[in-house]
Coordinates of C-alpha atoms in Angstrom, one line a residue:
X1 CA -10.0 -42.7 15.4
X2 CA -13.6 -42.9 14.6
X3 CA -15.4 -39.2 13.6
X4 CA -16.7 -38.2 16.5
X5 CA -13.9 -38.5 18.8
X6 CA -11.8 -36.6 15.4
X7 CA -14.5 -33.5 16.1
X8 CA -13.9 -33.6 19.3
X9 CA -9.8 -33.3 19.4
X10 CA -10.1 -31.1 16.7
X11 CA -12.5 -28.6 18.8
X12 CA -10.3 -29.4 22.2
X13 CA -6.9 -28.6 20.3
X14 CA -7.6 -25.3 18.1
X15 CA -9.8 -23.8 21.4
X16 CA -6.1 -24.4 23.8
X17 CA -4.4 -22.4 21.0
X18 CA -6.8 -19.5 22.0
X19 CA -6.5 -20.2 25.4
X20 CA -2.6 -19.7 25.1
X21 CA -3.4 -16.0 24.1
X22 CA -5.9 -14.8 26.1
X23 CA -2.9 -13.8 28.9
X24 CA -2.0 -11.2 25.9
X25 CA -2.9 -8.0 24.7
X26 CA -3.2 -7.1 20.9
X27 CA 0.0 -5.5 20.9
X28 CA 1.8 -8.5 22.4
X29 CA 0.3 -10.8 19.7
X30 CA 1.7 -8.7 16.7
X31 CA 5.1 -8.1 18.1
X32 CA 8.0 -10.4 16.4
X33 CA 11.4 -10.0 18.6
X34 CA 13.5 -12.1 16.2
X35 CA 13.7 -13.5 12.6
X36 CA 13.4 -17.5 14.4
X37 CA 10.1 -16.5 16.0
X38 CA 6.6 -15.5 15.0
X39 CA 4.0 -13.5 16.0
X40 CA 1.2 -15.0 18.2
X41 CA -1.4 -13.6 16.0
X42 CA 0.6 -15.3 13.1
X43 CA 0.7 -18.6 14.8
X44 CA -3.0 -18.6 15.0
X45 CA -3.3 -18.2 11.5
X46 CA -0.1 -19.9 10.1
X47 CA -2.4 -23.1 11.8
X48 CA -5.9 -22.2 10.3
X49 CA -4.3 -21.7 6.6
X50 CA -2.5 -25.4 6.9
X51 CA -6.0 -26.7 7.5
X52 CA -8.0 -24.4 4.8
X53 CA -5.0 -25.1 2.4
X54 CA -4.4 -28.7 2.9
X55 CA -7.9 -30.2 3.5
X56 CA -10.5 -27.1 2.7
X57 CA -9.2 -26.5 -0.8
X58 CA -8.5 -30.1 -1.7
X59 CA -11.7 -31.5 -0.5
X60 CA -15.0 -29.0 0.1
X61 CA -17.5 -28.8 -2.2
X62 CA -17.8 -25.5 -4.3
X63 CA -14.5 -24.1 -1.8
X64 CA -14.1 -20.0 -1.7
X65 CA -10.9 -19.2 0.3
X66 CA -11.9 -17.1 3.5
X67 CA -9.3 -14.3 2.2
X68 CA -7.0 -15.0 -0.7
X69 CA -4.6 -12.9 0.3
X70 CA -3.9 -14.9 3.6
X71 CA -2.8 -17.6 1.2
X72 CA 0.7 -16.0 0.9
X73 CA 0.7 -13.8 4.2
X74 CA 0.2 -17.3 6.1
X75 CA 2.1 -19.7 3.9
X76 CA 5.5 -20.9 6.0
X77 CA 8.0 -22.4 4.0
X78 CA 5.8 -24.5 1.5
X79 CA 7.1 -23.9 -1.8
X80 CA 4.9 -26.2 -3.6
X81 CA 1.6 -24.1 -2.5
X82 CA 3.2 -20.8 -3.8
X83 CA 5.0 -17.2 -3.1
X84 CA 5.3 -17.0 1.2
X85 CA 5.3 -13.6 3.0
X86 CA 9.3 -12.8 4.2
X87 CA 9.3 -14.2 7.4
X88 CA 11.3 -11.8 9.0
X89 CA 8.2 -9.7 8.3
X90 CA 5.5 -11.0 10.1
X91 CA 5.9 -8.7 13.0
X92 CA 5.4 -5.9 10.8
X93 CA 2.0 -7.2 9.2
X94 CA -0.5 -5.3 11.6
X95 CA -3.2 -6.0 9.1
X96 CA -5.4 -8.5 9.4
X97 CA -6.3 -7.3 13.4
X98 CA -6.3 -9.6 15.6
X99 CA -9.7 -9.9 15.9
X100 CA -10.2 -10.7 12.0
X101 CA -7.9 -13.6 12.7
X102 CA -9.9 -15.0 15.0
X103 CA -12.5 -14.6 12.7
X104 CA -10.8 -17.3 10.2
X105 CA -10.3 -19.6 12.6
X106 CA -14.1 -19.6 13.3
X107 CA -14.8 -19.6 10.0
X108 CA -12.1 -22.7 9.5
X109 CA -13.2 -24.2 12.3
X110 CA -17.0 -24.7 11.3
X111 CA -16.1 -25.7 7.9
X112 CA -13.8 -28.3 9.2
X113 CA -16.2 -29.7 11.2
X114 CA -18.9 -29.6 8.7
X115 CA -16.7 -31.4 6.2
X116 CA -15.9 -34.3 8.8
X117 CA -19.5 -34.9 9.9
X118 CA -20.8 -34.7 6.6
X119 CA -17.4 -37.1 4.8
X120 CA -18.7 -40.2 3.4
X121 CA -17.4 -40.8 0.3
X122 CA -13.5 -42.4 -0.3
X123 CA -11.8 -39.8 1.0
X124 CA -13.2 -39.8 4.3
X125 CA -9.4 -41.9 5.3
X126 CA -7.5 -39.5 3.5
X127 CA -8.9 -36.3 5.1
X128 CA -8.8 -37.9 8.9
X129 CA -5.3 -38.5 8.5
X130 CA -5.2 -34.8 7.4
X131 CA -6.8 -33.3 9.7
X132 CA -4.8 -35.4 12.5
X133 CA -1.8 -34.1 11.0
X134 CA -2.6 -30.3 11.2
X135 CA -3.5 -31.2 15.0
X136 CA -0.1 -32.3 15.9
X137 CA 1.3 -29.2 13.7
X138 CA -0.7 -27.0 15.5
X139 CA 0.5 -28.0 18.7
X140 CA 3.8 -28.0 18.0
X141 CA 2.9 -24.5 17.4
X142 CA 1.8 -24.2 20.7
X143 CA 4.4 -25.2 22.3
X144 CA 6.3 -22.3 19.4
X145 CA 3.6 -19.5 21.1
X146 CA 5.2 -19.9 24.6
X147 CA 8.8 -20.3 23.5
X148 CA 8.1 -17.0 21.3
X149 CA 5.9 -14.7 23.3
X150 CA 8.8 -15.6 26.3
X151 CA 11.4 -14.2 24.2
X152 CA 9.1 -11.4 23.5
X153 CA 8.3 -10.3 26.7
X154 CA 12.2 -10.7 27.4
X155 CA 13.3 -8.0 25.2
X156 CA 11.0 -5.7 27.4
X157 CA 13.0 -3.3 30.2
X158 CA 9.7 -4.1 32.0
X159 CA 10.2 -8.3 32.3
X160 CA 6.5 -8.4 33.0
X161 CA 5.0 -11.8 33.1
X162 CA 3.3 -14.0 30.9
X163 CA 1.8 -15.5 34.0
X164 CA 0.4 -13.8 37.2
X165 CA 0.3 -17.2 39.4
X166 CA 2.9 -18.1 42.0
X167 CA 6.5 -19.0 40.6
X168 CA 6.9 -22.0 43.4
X169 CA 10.3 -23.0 44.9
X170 CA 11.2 -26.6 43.8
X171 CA 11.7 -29.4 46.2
X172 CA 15.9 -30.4 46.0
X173 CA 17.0 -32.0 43.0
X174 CA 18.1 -35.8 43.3
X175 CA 21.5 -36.5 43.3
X176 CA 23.2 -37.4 39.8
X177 CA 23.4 -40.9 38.9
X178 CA 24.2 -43.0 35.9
X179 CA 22.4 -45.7 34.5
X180 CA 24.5 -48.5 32.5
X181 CA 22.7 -50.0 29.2
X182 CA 24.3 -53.1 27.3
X183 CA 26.0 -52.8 24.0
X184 CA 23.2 -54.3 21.1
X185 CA 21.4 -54.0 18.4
X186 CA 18.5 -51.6 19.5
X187 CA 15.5 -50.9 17.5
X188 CA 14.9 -47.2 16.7
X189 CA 11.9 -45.3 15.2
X190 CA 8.1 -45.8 15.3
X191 CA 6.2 -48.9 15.2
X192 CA 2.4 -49.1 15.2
X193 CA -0.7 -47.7 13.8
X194 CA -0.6 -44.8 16.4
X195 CA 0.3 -40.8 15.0
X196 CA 3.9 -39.9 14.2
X197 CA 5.8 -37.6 11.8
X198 CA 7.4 -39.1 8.5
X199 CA 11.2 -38.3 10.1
X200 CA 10.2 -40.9 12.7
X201 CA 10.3 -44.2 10.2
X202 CA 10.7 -46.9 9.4
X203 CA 11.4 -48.7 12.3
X204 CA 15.1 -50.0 12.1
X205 CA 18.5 -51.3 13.4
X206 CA 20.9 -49.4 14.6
X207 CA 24.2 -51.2 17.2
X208 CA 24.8 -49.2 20.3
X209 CA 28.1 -49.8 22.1
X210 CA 27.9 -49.8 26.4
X211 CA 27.3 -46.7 27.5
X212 CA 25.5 -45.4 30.1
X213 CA 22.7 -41.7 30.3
X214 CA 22.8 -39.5 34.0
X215 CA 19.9 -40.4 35.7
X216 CA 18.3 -36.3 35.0
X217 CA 18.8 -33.6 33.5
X218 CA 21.6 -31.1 34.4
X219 CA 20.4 -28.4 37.1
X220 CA 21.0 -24.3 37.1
X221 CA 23.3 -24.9 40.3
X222 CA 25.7 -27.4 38.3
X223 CA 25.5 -25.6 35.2
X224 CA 26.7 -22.2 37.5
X225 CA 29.6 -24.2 38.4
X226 CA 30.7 -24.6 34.6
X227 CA 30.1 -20.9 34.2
X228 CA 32.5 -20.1 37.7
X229 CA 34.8 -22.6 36.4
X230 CA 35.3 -20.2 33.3
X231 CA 33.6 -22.5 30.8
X232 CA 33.1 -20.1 28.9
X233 CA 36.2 -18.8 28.2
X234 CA 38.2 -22.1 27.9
X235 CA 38.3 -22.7 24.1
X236 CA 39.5 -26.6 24.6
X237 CA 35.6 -27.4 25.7
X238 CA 34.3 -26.3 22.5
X239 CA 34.0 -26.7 18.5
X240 CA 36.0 -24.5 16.5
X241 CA 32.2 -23.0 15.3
X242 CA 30.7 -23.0 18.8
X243 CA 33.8 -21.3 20.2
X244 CA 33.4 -18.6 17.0
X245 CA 30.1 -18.2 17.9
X246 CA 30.6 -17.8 21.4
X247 CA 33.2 -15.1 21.3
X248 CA 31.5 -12.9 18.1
X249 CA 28.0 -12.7 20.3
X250 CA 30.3 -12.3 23.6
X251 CA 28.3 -15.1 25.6
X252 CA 28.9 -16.4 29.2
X253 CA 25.8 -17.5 30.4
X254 CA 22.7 -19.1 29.6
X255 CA 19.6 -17.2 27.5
X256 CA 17.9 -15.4 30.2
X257 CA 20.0 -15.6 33.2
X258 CA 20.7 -11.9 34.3
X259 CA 23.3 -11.0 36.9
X260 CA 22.1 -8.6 39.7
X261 CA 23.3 -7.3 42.7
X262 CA 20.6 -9.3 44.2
X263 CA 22.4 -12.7 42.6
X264 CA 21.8 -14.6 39.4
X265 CA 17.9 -14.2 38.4
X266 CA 16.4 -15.6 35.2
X267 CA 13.6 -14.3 32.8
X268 CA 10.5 -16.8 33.0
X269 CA 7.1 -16.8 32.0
X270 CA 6.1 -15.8 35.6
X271 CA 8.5 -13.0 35.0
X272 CA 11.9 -12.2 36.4
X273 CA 12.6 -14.8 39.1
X274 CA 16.0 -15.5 41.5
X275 CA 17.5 -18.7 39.9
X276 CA 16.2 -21.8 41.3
X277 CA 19.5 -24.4 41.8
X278 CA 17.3 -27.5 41.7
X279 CA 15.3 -27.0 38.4
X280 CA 17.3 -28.2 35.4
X281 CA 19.1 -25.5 33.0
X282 CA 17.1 -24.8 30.0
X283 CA 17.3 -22.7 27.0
X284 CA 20.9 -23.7 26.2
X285 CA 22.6 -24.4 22.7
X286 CA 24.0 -27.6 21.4
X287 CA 27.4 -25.8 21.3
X288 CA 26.6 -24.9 25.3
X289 CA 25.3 -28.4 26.1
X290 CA 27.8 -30.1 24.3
X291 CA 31.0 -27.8 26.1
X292 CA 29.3 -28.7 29.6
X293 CA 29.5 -32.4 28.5
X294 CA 33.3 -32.0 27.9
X295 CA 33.6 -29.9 30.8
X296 CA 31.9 -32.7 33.1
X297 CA 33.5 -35.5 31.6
X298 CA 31.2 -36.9 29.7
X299 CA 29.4 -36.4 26.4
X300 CA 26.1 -35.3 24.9
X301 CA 23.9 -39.2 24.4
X302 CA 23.2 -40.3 20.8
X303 CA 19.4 -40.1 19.3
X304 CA 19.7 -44.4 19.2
X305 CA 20.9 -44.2 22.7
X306 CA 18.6 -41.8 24.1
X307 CA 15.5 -43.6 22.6
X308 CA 17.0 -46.9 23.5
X309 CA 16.8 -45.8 27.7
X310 CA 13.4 -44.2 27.2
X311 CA 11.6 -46.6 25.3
X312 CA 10.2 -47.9 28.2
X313 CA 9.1 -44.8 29.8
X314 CA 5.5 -44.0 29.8
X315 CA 5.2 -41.0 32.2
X316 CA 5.8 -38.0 30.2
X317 CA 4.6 -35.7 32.4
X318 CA 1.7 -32.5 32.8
X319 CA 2.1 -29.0 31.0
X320 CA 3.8 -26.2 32.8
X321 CA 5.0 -22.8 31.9
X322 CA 8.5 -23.6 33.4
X323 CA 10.7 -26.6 34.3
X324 CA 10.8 -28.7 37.8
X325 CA 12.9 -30.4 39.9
X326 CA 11.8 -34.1 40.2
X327 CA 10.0 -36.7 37.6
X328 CA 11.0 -39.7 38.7
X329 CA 10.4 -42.5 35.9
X330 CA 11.0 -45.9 37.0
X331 CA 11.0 -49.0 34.6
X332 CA 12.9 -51.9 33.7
X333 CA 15.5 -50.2 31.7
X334 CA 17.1 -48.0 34.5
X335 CA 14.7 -46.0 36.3
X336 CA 15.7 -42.7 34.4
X337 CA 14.1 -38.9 35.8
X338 CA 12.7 -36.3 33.6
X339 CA 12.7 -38.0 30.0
X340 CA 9.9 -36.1 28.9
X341 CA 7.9 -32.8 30.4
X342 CA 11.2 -30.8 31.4
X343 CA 13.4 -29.4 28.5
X344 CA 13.9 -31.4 25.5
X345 CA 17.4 -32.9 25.0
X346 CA 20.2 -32.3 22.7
X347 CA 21.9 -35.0 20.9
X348 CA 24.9 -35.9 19.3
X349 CA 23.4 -37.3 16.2
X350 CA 22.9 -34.8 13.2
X351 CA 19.7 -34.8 11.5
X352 CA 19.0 -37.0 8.9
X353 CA 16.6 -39.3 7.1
X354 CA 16.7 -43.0 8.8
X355 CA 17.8 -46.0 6.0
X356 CA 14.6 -46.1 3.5
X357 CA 12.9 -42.5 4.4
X358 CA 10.6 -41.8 1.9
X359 CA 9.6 -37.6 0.9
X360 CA 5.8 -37.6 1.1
X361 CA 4.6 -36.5 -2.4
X362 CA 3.8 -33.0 -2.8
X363 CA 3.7 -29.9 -0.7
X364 CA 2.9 -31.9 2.5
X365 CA 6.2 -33.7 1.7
X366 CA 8.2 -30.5 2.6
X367 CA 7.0 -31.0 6.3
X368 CA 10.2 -32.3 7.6
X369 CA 12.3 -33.8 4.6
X370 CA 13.9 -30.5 3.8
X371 CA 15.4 -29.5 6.5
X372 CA 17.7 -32.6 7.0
X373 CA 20.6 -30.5 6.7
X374 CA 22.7 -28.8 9.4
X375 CA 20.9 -29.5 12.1
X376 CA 20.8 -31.7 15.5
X377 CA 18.2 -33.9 17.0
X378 CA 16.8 -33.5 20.6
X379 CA 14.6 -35.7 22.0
X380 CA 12.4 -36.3 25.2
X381 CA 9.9 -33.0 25.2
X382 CA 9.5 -29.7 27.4
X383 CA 7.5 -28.4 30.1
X384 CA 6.0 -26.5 26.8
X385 CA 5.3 -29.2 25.1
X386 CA 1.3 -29.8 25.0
X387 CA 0.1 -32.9 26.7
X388 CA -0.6 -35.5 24.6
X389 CA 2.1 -34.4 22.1
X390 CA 5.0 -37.0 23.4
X391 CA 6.1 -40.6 22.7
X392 CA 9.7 -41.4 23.0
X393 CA 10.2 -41.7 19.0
X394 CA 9.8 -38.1 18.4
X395 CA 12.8 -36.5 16.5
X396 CA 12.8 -32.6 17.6
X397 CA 15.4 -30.9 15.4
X398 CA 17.2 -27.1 15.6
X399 CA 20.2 -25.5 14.5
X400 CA 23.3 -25.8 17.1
X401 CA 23.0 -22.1 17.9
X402 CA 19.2 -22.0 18.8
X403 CA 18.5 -21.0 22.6
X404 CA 15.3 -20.0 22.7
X405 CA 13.4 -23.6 23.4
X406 CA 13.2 -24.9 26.8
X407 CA 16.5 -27.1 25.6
X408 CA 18.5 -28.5 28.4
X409 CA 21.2 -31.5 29.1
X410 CA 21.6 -35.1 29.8
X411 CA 25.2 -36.7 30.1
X412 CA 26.1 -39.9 28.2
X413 CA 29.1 -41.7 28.7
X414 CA 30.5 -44.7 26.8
X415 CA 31.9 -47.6 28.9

């Protein structure tokens, strides 16, 4: 990517952050409903300190850090740059206003571009690939500022809406099939001089037996008939820990479906809406995805599997605050619906590093590496997910117990 077209993503990227909080009001930016999400005003920062920290600090002449303080107030979970404000906390750090935020990213912002116009000398490689790597980081935290402001605004008696426009009904959902793939030897992980994150190499082997994906994802209206059927209370569909967890939080329905006398509605970023049967179910658990599975008589795909049937897929789809019915994808390998652009998909396979993962060297090393441990990989992407932010190698990881990403189901089977 040459250094123009650099300045350019960089300007288009950081100015949709702002756009994603423009809807809000100060009070809605500071507000922190749980330990697992953030602030928005701390999002906008969090993404301004990786590039001041990472590329600012290392690289600009005579560098004086916009606020020192935000070092450790902004800092995530990078133990190599130093202490990190509790995250639990961040809803409670009022100060820095809002408005001084934006203030650093401006500031950021200018000096970043200054640096890349001005970069000539043989680090000019090493702070492109930089600077493109606290891009796709920030819009992964994009796609964090509309998972996080939705569970926000849930917690409100109000519902009010994230959104004022028109919550539109979906055309019917197409009827469940199953696409059979061939037992091989399959090729999994990135190839190519194109952007991706270290969990996604090298490129290797992996034999798949026959098995075969549903042709979508799993709909509202098939998920309510696990939920009538008493899946929740049948303790043969789960794990011993999903069944624990089940019964100790008292669950028996999906994050954000209500039950009114006017039927089952369900908290969206358009507010509180009647439950649309054709859209698929989202903002379920791997321990709720993978009891469905049983439930339905089949089984949650493997990562190898999944990226196996989608490699092919090229449509992934157009931003929106909420999931649709629909998304056809038709290609050699089986004409699969809504790979990417709906609700990303949970998978069998636990994270882990792939045969000859390498740790970056220092605290950009701690990116993904770390956290290989008690987790599971989804794949495909959500209607969150920011465009441009997709490829069918990307490894999306989360505890088994996390609900509040737009995380929905496709069936695997093994023949």
């Amino acid at each position: 990517m040459d250094t123009d077209t650099l300045i350019a993503r960089f300007h288009s990227v950081r100015k949709r952050s702002r756009q994603l909080a423009e809807p809000l009001s100060d009070e809605d930016c500071c507000a922190q409903s749980m330990p697992d999400a953030s602030p928005i005003k701390w999002h906008l920062a969090h993404t301004t300190w990786f590039f001041e920290t990472f590329i600012l600090e290392q690289y600009e002449r005579n560098f004086q850090p916009f606020q020192p303080a935000f070092r450790v107030l902004f800092n995530s979970y990078y133990n190599g740059v130093g202490d990190k404000h509790p995250r639990p906390q961040r809803g409670l750090l009022t100060r820095p206003a809002l408005g001084d935020v934006l203030a650093y990213r401006r500031n950021i912002d200018e000096r970043i571009g200054v640096l890349l116009a001005e970069q000539r000398d043989a680090n000019v490689d090493t702070i492109a690939r930089l600077v493109d790597l606290g891009l796709h980081h920030e819009q992964q935290h994009q796609e964090l500022m509309l998972t996080d402001v939705k569970h926000m605004l849930s917690m409100s008696p109000l519902y009010p809406a994230y959104s004022n426009e028109h919550f539109a009904e979906c055309d019917a959902a197409a009827p469940m099939q199953w696409r059979e793939f061939d037992a091989a030897v399959v090729h999994v992980g990135h190839a190519g001089a194109d952007f991706c994150f270290d969990n996604e190499v090298p490129r290797h082997r992996q034999f798949v037996e026959r098995y075969a994906l549903s042709s979508r994802l799993v709909t509202n209206a098939e998920y309510l008939k696990f939920i009538e059927a008493g899946g929740y209370a049948e303790s043969s569909l789960w794990l011993s820990e999903g069944w624990d967890w089940v019964k100790a939080n008292q669950l028996d329905k999906p994050m954000y479906w209500q039950r009114t006398n006017n039927g089952w509605q369900e908290f969206t970023l358009y507010g509180l809406q009647k439950i649309d049967p054709h859209r698929p179910v989202t903002h379920l658990s791997f321990f709720e995805a993978d009891a469905y599975a049983r439930w339905s008589g089949a089984r949650l795909p493997t990562e190898a599997e999944w990226e196996n049937a989608a490699s092919s897929c090229h449509d992934f789809g157009m931003p929106a605050l909420h999931p649709t019915a629909g998304g056809a994808c038709s290609h050699e390998k089986g004409g699969l619906s809504q790979l990417f652009g709906y609700g990303w998909q949970w998978t069998l396979s636990s994270y882990a590093p792939y045969p000859g993962y390498q740790v970056a060297e220092g605290a950009i090393g701690e990116y993904n590496g770390k956290f290989m441990s008690n987790q599971y990989v989804l794949r495909g992407s959500s209607c969150a997910t920011p465009e441009g932010h997709t490829r069918a190698t990307y490894r999306n990881f989360f505890p088994a117990t996390a609900r509040w990403q737009f995380t929905g189901i496709r069936l695997a089977r093994s023949l």
